[in-house]
Amino acid sequence: MTLLYSQRENIILKYLITCSLLLIISFSSYSQVKSNSKTSVGIQTGYNRGFGIIGNYTIHHIAEGLPENIRFGIGYNRLNPGNAADARRIFINNATNGVPEKKGKSFDFRIDYMMPYKLFNLKDSYLVFGPRYSSFTANFNYIGGNENFDVTSKQWGIGLGAESYFKMNSRLDIVFATGLDYFFNSTLKGYDTSYTPNDDNINP
């Protein structure tokens, strides 16, 4: 969760907007270098709430006679953590002194089960699904206000998508991918305050 607003209506509205944008099919491309057709490594970069990059490692044909693949991925994002004034009020107090500086980052981990599927009659296509894990950290520093604290959350999720591979040469593919990752609600912590999905909050 990167939106730090106190009013529940604003959170719900932004959540609906985010979900709507995620449901729009978006395409990204990245290169994949294969080694003996048994394993491959890939890299993907673009915009995900800020600049992001994902590296992955794929094991092809996970067992004898099985065409499925398993892919492991880790991603890093630098992002806007939210409203600094709201963060201070929500997690510490209503003070307004100090010049705010803020930064945010997230690490994303994923495992994909890649099942071959004829997508739009494309030869090398897959349905992709698997678990997700995300770790978010925001830092708010109020210069001259003597306040500097982190806001953190950790979330589990699931992902579903589709991918098509187009061979450029014997070692390089271009991949078009679309999908949706859904993350479950989790606790948001900052300073000595935490907010939970079931409203069992500490020092709210």
mmCIF file of C-alpha atoms in Angstrom:
data_model
loop_
_atom_site.group_PDB
_atom_site.id
_atom_site.type_symbol
_atom_site.label_atom_id
_atom_site.label_comp_id
_atom_site.label_asym_id
_atom_site.label_seq_id
_atom_site.Cartn_x
_atom_site.Cartn_y
_atom_site.Cartn_z
ATOM 1 C CA MET A 1 0.000 0.000 0.000
ATOM 2 C CA THR A 2 1.537 3.279 -1.112
ATOM 3 C CA LEU A 3 -1.408 5.609 -0.567
ATOM 4 C CA LEU A 4 -1.250 7.302 2.815
ATOM 5 C CA TYR A 5 -4.536 9.143 3.171
ATOM 6 C CA SER A 6 -6.746 9.261 6.201
ATOM 7 C CA GLN A 7 -10.185 9.376 4.617
ATOM 8 C CA ARG A 8 -11.549 5.953 3.763
ATOM 9 C CA GLU A 9 -13.449 7.355 0.772
ATOM 10 C CA ASN A 10 -10.231 8.594 -0.836
ATOM 11 C CA ILE A 11 -8.588 5.204 -0.342
ATOM 12 C CA ILE A 12 -11.547 3.369 -1.898
ATOM 13 C CA LEU A 13 -11.659 5.787 -4.855
ATOM 14 C CA LYS A 14 -7.951 5.453 -5.560
ATOM 15 C CA TYR A 15 -8.196 1.670 -5.178
ATOM 16 C CA LEU A 16 -10.969 1.514 -7.790
ATOM 17 C CA ILE A 17 -9.013 3.743 -10.171
ATOM 18 C CA THR A 18 -5.907 1.582 -9.761
ATOM 19 C CA CYS A 19 -7.849 -1.635 -10.378
ATOM 20 C CA SER A 20 -9.451 -0.121 -13.485
ATOM 21 C CA LEU A 21 -6.064 0.831 -14.890
ATOM 22 C CA LEU A 22 -4.655 -2.626 -14.152
ATOM 23 C CA LEU A 23 -7.543 -4.266 -16.001
ATOM 24 C CA ILE A 24 -6.632 -2.393 -19.177
ATOM 25 C CA ILE A 25 -4.477 -4.680 -21.271
ATOM 26 C CA SER A 26 -0.956 -3.296 -21.413
ATOM 27 C CA PHE A 27 1.938 -4.738 -23.334
ATOM 28 C CA SER A 28 5.627 -4.741 -22.469
ATOM 29 C CA SER A 29 8.592 -6.247 -24.249
ATOM 30 C CA TYR A 30 11.858 -7.579 -22.953
ATOM 31 C CA SER A 31 14.676 -9.780 -24.158
ATOM 32 C CA GLN A 32 15.324 -13.341 -23.104
ATOM 33 C CA VAL A 33 18.639 -15.095 -23.641
ATOM 34 C CA LYS A 34 18.452 -18.881 -23.854
ATOM 35 C CA SER A 35 21.158 -21.407 -22.971
ATOM 36 C CA ASN A 36 20.795 -24.908 -24.503
ATOM 37 C CA SER A 37 16.994 -24.487 -24.354
ATOM 38 C CA LYS A 38 17.051 -25.722 -20.734
ATOM 39 C CA THR A 39 17.299 -22.444 -18.839
ATOM 40 C CA SER A 40 17.076 -18.770 -19.705
ATOM 41 C CA VAL A 41 17.503 -15.383 -18.097
ATOM 42 C CA GLY A 42 15.517 -12.253 -18.873
ATOM 43 C CA ILE A 43 15.171 -8.627 -17.921
ATOM 44 C CA GLN A 44 12.154 -6.341 -18.040
ATOM 45 C CA THR A 45 12.016 -2.618 -17.348
ATOM 46 C CA GLY A 46 9.391 0.083 -17.481
ATOM 47 C CA TYR A 47 7.025 2.133 -15.360
ATOM 48 C CA ASN A 48 5.343 0.554 -12.324
ATOM 49 C CA ARG A 49 4.327 3.390 -9.980
ATOM 50 C CA GLY A 50 7.817 4.674 -10.834
ATOM 51 C CA PHE A 51 10.890 3.287 -12.609
ATOM 52 C CA GLY A 52 11.114 -0.463 -12.204
ATOM 53 C CA ILE A 53 13.256 -3.364 -13.314
ATOM 54 C CA ILE A 54 12.668 -7.122 -13.056
ATOM 55 C CA GLY A 55 15.142 -9.951 -13.576
ATOM 56 C CA ASN A 56 14.054 -13.546 -14.022
ATOM 57 C CA TYR A 57 15.432 -17.063 -14.358
ATOM 58 C CA THR A 58 13.414 -19.730 -16.201
ATOM 59 C CA ILE A 59 13.724 -23.508 -16.127
ATOM 60 C CA HIS A 60 12.293 -24.962 -19.344
ATOM 61 C CA HIS A 61 10.463 -28.297 -19.512
ATOM 62 C CA ILE A 62 10.523 -28.936 -15.781
ATOM 63 C CA ALA A 63 10.241 -32.709 -16.129
ATOM 64 C CA GLU A 64 10.664 -35.347 -18.807
ATOM 65 C CA GLY A 65 7.778 -35.119 -21.242
ATOM 66 C CA LEU A 66 6.290 -32.009 -19.609
ATOM 67 C CA PRO A 67 6.257 -28.817 -21.738
ATOM 68 C CA GLU A 68 5.642 -26.482 -18.797
ATOM 69 C CA ASN A 69 8.225 -23.981 -17.510
ATOM 70 C CA ILE A 70 8.945 -22.517 -14.074
ATOM 71 C CA ARG A 71 10.161 -18.928 -13.761
ATOM 72 C CA PHE A 72 11.593 -17.122 -10.723
ATOM 73 C CA GLY A 73 11.674 -13.336 -10.710
ATOM 74 C CA ILE A 74 12.755 -10.439 -8.517
ATOM 75 C CA GLY A 75 11.909 -6.797 -9.150
ATOM 76 C CA TYR A 76 12.861 -3.402 -7.771
ATOM 77 C CA ASN A 77 10.923 -0.140 -8.010
ATOM 78 C CA ARG A 78 11.620 3.434 -7.016
ATOM 79 C CA LEU A 79 8.283 5.165 -6.499
ATOM 80 C CA ASN A 80 6.387 8.089 -5.011
ATOM 81 C CA PRO A 81 5.484 6.980 -1.459
ATOM 82 C CA GLY A 82 2.485 9.280 -1.010
ATOM 83 C CA ASN A 83 1.569 12.530 0.698
ATOM 84 C CA ALA A 84 4.208 13.577 3.271
ATOM 85 C CA ALA A 85 1.824 15.781 5.282
ATOM 86 C CA ASP A 86 -0.750 12.996 5.541
ATOM 87 C CA ALA A 87 1.935 10.460 6.465
ATOM 88 C CA ARG A 88 3.087 12.621 9.385
ATOM 89 C CA ARG A 89 -0.440 13.176 10.632
ATOM 90 C CA ILE A 90 -1.412 9.495 10.285
ATOM 91 C CA PHE A 91 1.691 8.051 11.947
ATOM 92 C CA ILE A 92 3.013 10.746 14.323
ATOM 93 C CA ASN A 93 1.142 14.022 14.913
ATOM 94 C CA ASN A 94 -0.457 17.073 13.331
ATOM 95 C CA ALA A 95 2.713 19.173 13.280
ATOM 96 C CA THR A 96 3.497 20.996 10.036
ATOM 97 C CA ASN A 97 7.025 22.302 10.643
ATOM 98 C CA GLY A 98 10.016 21.158 8.620
ATOM 99 C CA VAL A 99 10.592 20.783 4.901
ATOM 100 C CA PRO A 100 9.476 17.277 3.849
ATOM 101 C CA GLU A 101 11.667 14.956 1.821
ATOM 102 C CA LYS A 102 10.300 11.586 0.754
ATOM 103 C CA LYS A 103 11.328 8.496 -1.152
ATOM 104 C CA GLY A 104 9.873 5.072 -1.699
ATOM 105 C CA LYS A 105 10.936 1.662 -2.950
ATOM 106 C CA SER A 106 9.550 -1.812 -3.274
ATOM 107 C CA PHE A 107 10.943 -5.277 -3.870
ATOM 108 C CA ASP A 108 8.754 -7.802 -5.651
ATOM 109 C CA PHE A 109 9.289 -11.555 -5.776
ATOM 110 C CA ARG A 110 7.370 -13.953 -8.009
ATOM 111 C CA ILE A 111 7.167 -17.540 -9.152
ATOM 112 C CA ASP A 112 5.417 -18.281 -12.445
ATOM 113 C CA TYR A 113 4.097 -21.570 -13.719
ATOM 114 C CA MET A 114 4.143 -21.245 -17.517
ATOM 115 C CA MET A 115 1.670 -23.505 -19.310
ATOM 116 C CA PRO A 116 1.813 -23.665 -23.140
ATOM 117 C CA TYR A 117 -1.379 -22.326 -24.682
ATOM 118 C CA LYS A 118 -2.372 -21.371 -28.225
ATOM 119 C CA LEU A 119 -2.995 -17.653 -27.745
ATOM 120 C CA PHE A 120 -4.518 -16.046 -30.874
ATOM 121 C CA ASN A 121 -3.020 -18.980 -32.812
ATOM 122 C CA LEU A 122 0.486 -17.786 -31.920
ATOM 123 C CA LYS A 123 2.934 -20.679 -31.841
ATOM 124 C CA ASP A 124 5.030 -19.955 -28.735
ATOM 125 C CA SER A 125 2.533 -18.673 -26.145
ATOM 126 C CA TYR A 126 1.881 -19.378 -22.467
ATOM 127 C CA LEU A 127 -0.636 -18.881 -19.729
ATOM 128 C CA VAL A 128 1.263 -17.670 -16.665
ATOM 129 C CA PHE A 129 0.176 -17.833 -13.021
ATOM 130 C CA GLY A 130 1.725 -18.079 -9.564
ATOM 131 C CA PRO A 131 2.322 -16.524 -6.125
ATOM 132 C CA ARG A 132 3.613 -12.996 -5.506
ATOM 133 C CA TYR A 133 5.298 -11.241 -2.566
ATOM 134 C CA SER A 134 5.950 -7.514 -2.239
ATOM 135 C CA SER A 135 7.897 -5.485 0.333
ATOM 136 C CA PHE A 136 7.260 -1.704 0.398
ATOM 137 C CA THR A 137 9.269 0.934 2.265
ATOM 138 C CA ALA A 138 8.687 4.693 2.310
ATOM 139 C CA ASN A 139 10.903 7.210 4.087
ATOM 140 C CA PHE A 140 9.662 10.617 5.225
ATOM 141 C CA ASN A 141 12.199 13.140 6.497
ATOM 142 C CA TYR A 142 11.115 16.585 7.713
ATOM 143 C CA ILE A 143 14.191 18.837 7.521
ATOM 144 C CA GLY A 144 14.149 21.242 10.462
ATOM 145 C CA GLY A 145 11.192 19.429 12.025
ATOM 146 C CA ASN A 146 13.192 16.702 13.790
ATOM 147 C CA GLU A 147 11.133 13.863 12.330
ATOM 148 C CA ASN A 148 12.443 11.025 10.173
ATOM 149 C CA PHE A 149 10.581 7.709 9.921
ATOM 150 C CA ASP A 150 9.800 4.775 7.620
ATOM 151 C CA VAL A 151 6.442 3.371 6.607
ATOM 152 C CA THR A 152 6.500 -0.313 5.617
ATOM 153 C CA SER A 153 4.213 -3.090 4.462
ATOM 154 C CA LYS A 154 4.615 -6.664 3.231
ATOM 155 C CA GLN A 155 2.001 -8.288 1.027
ATOM 156 C CA TRP A 156 1.288 -11.672 -0.516
ATOM 157 C CA GLY A 157 -0.562 -11.933 -3.784
ATOM 158 C CA ILE A 158 -1.357 -13.990 -6.869
ATOM 159 C CA GLY A 159 -0.775 -13.267 -10.538
ATOM 160 C CA LEU A 160 -2.288 -14.323 -13.862
ATOM 161 C CA GLY A 161 -1.178 -13.417 -17.366
ATOM 162 C CA ALA A 162 -0.379 -14.435 -20.925
ATOM 163 C CA GLU A 163 2.847 -14.197 -22.926
ATOM 164 C CA SER A 164 3.923 -14.708 -26.532
ATOM 165 C CA TYR A 165 7.537 -15.222 -27.666
ATOM 166 C CA PHE A 166 8.933 -14.175 -31.029
ATOM 167 C CA LYS A 167 12.387 -15.443 -31.971
ATOM 168 C CA MET A 168 14.887 -12.801 -33.123
ATOM 169 C CA ASN A 169 17.818 -15.203 -33.478
ATOM 170 C CA SER A 170 19.029 -18.483 -31.922
ATOM 171 C CA ARG A 171 19.674 -16.826 -28.527
ATOM 172 C CA LEU A 172 17.292 -13.880 -28.331
ATOM 173 C CA ASP A 173 13.510 -13.595 -28.085
ATOM 174 C CA ILE A 174 11.178 -10.611 -27.894
ATOM 175 C CA VAL A 175 8.296 -11.205 -25.495
ATOM 176 C CA PHE A 176 4.878 -9.537 -25.368
ATOM 177 C CA ALA A 177 3.165 -9.965 -22.005
ATOM 178 C CA THR A 178 -0.065 -8.910 -20.359
ATOM 179 C CA GLY A 179 -1.389 -9.768 -16.911
ATOM 180 C CA LEU A 180 -2.745 -8.746 -13.548
ATOM 181 C CA ASP A 181 -1.252 -9.172 -10.069
ATOM 182 C CA TYR A 182 -3.597 -8.986 -7.074
ATOM 183 C CA PHE A 183 -2.215 -8.402 -3.582
ATOM 184 C CA PHE A 184 -4.110 -9.098 -0.368
ATOM 185 C CA ASN A 185 -4.553 -6.415 2.291
ATOM 186 C CA SER A 186 -1.835 -6.272 4.927
ATOM 187 C CA THR A 187 -0.621 -4.227 7.889
ATOM 188 C CA LEU A 188 0.873 -0.776 7.260
ATOM 189 C CA LYS A 189 3.471 0.223 9.871
ATOM 190 C CA GLY A 190 5.189 3.505 10.641
ATOM 191 C CA TYR A 191 6.982 4.935 13.683
ATOM 192 C CA ASP A 192 5.114 3.303 16.633
ATOM 193 C CA THR A 193 1.802 3.095 14.755
ATOM 194 C CA SER A 194 0.278 0.355 12.633
ATOM 195 C CA TYR A 195 -2.967 -0.053 10.701
ATOM 196 C CA THR A 196 -4.416 -3.474 9.926
ATOM 197 C CA PRO A 197 -7.104 -4.642 7.459
ATOM 198 C CA ASN A 198 -9.359 -5.750 10.356
ATOM 199 C CA ASP A 199 -8.991 -2.319 12.026
ATOM 200 C CA ASP A 200 -7.105 -3.765 15.004
ATOM 201 C CA ASN A 201 -4.770 -0.766 14.949
ATOM 202 C CA ILE A 202 -1.938 0.232 17.311
ATOM 203 C CA ASN A 203 -1.622 3.908 18.316
ATOM 204 C CA PRO A 204 -3.843 5.102 15.458
#
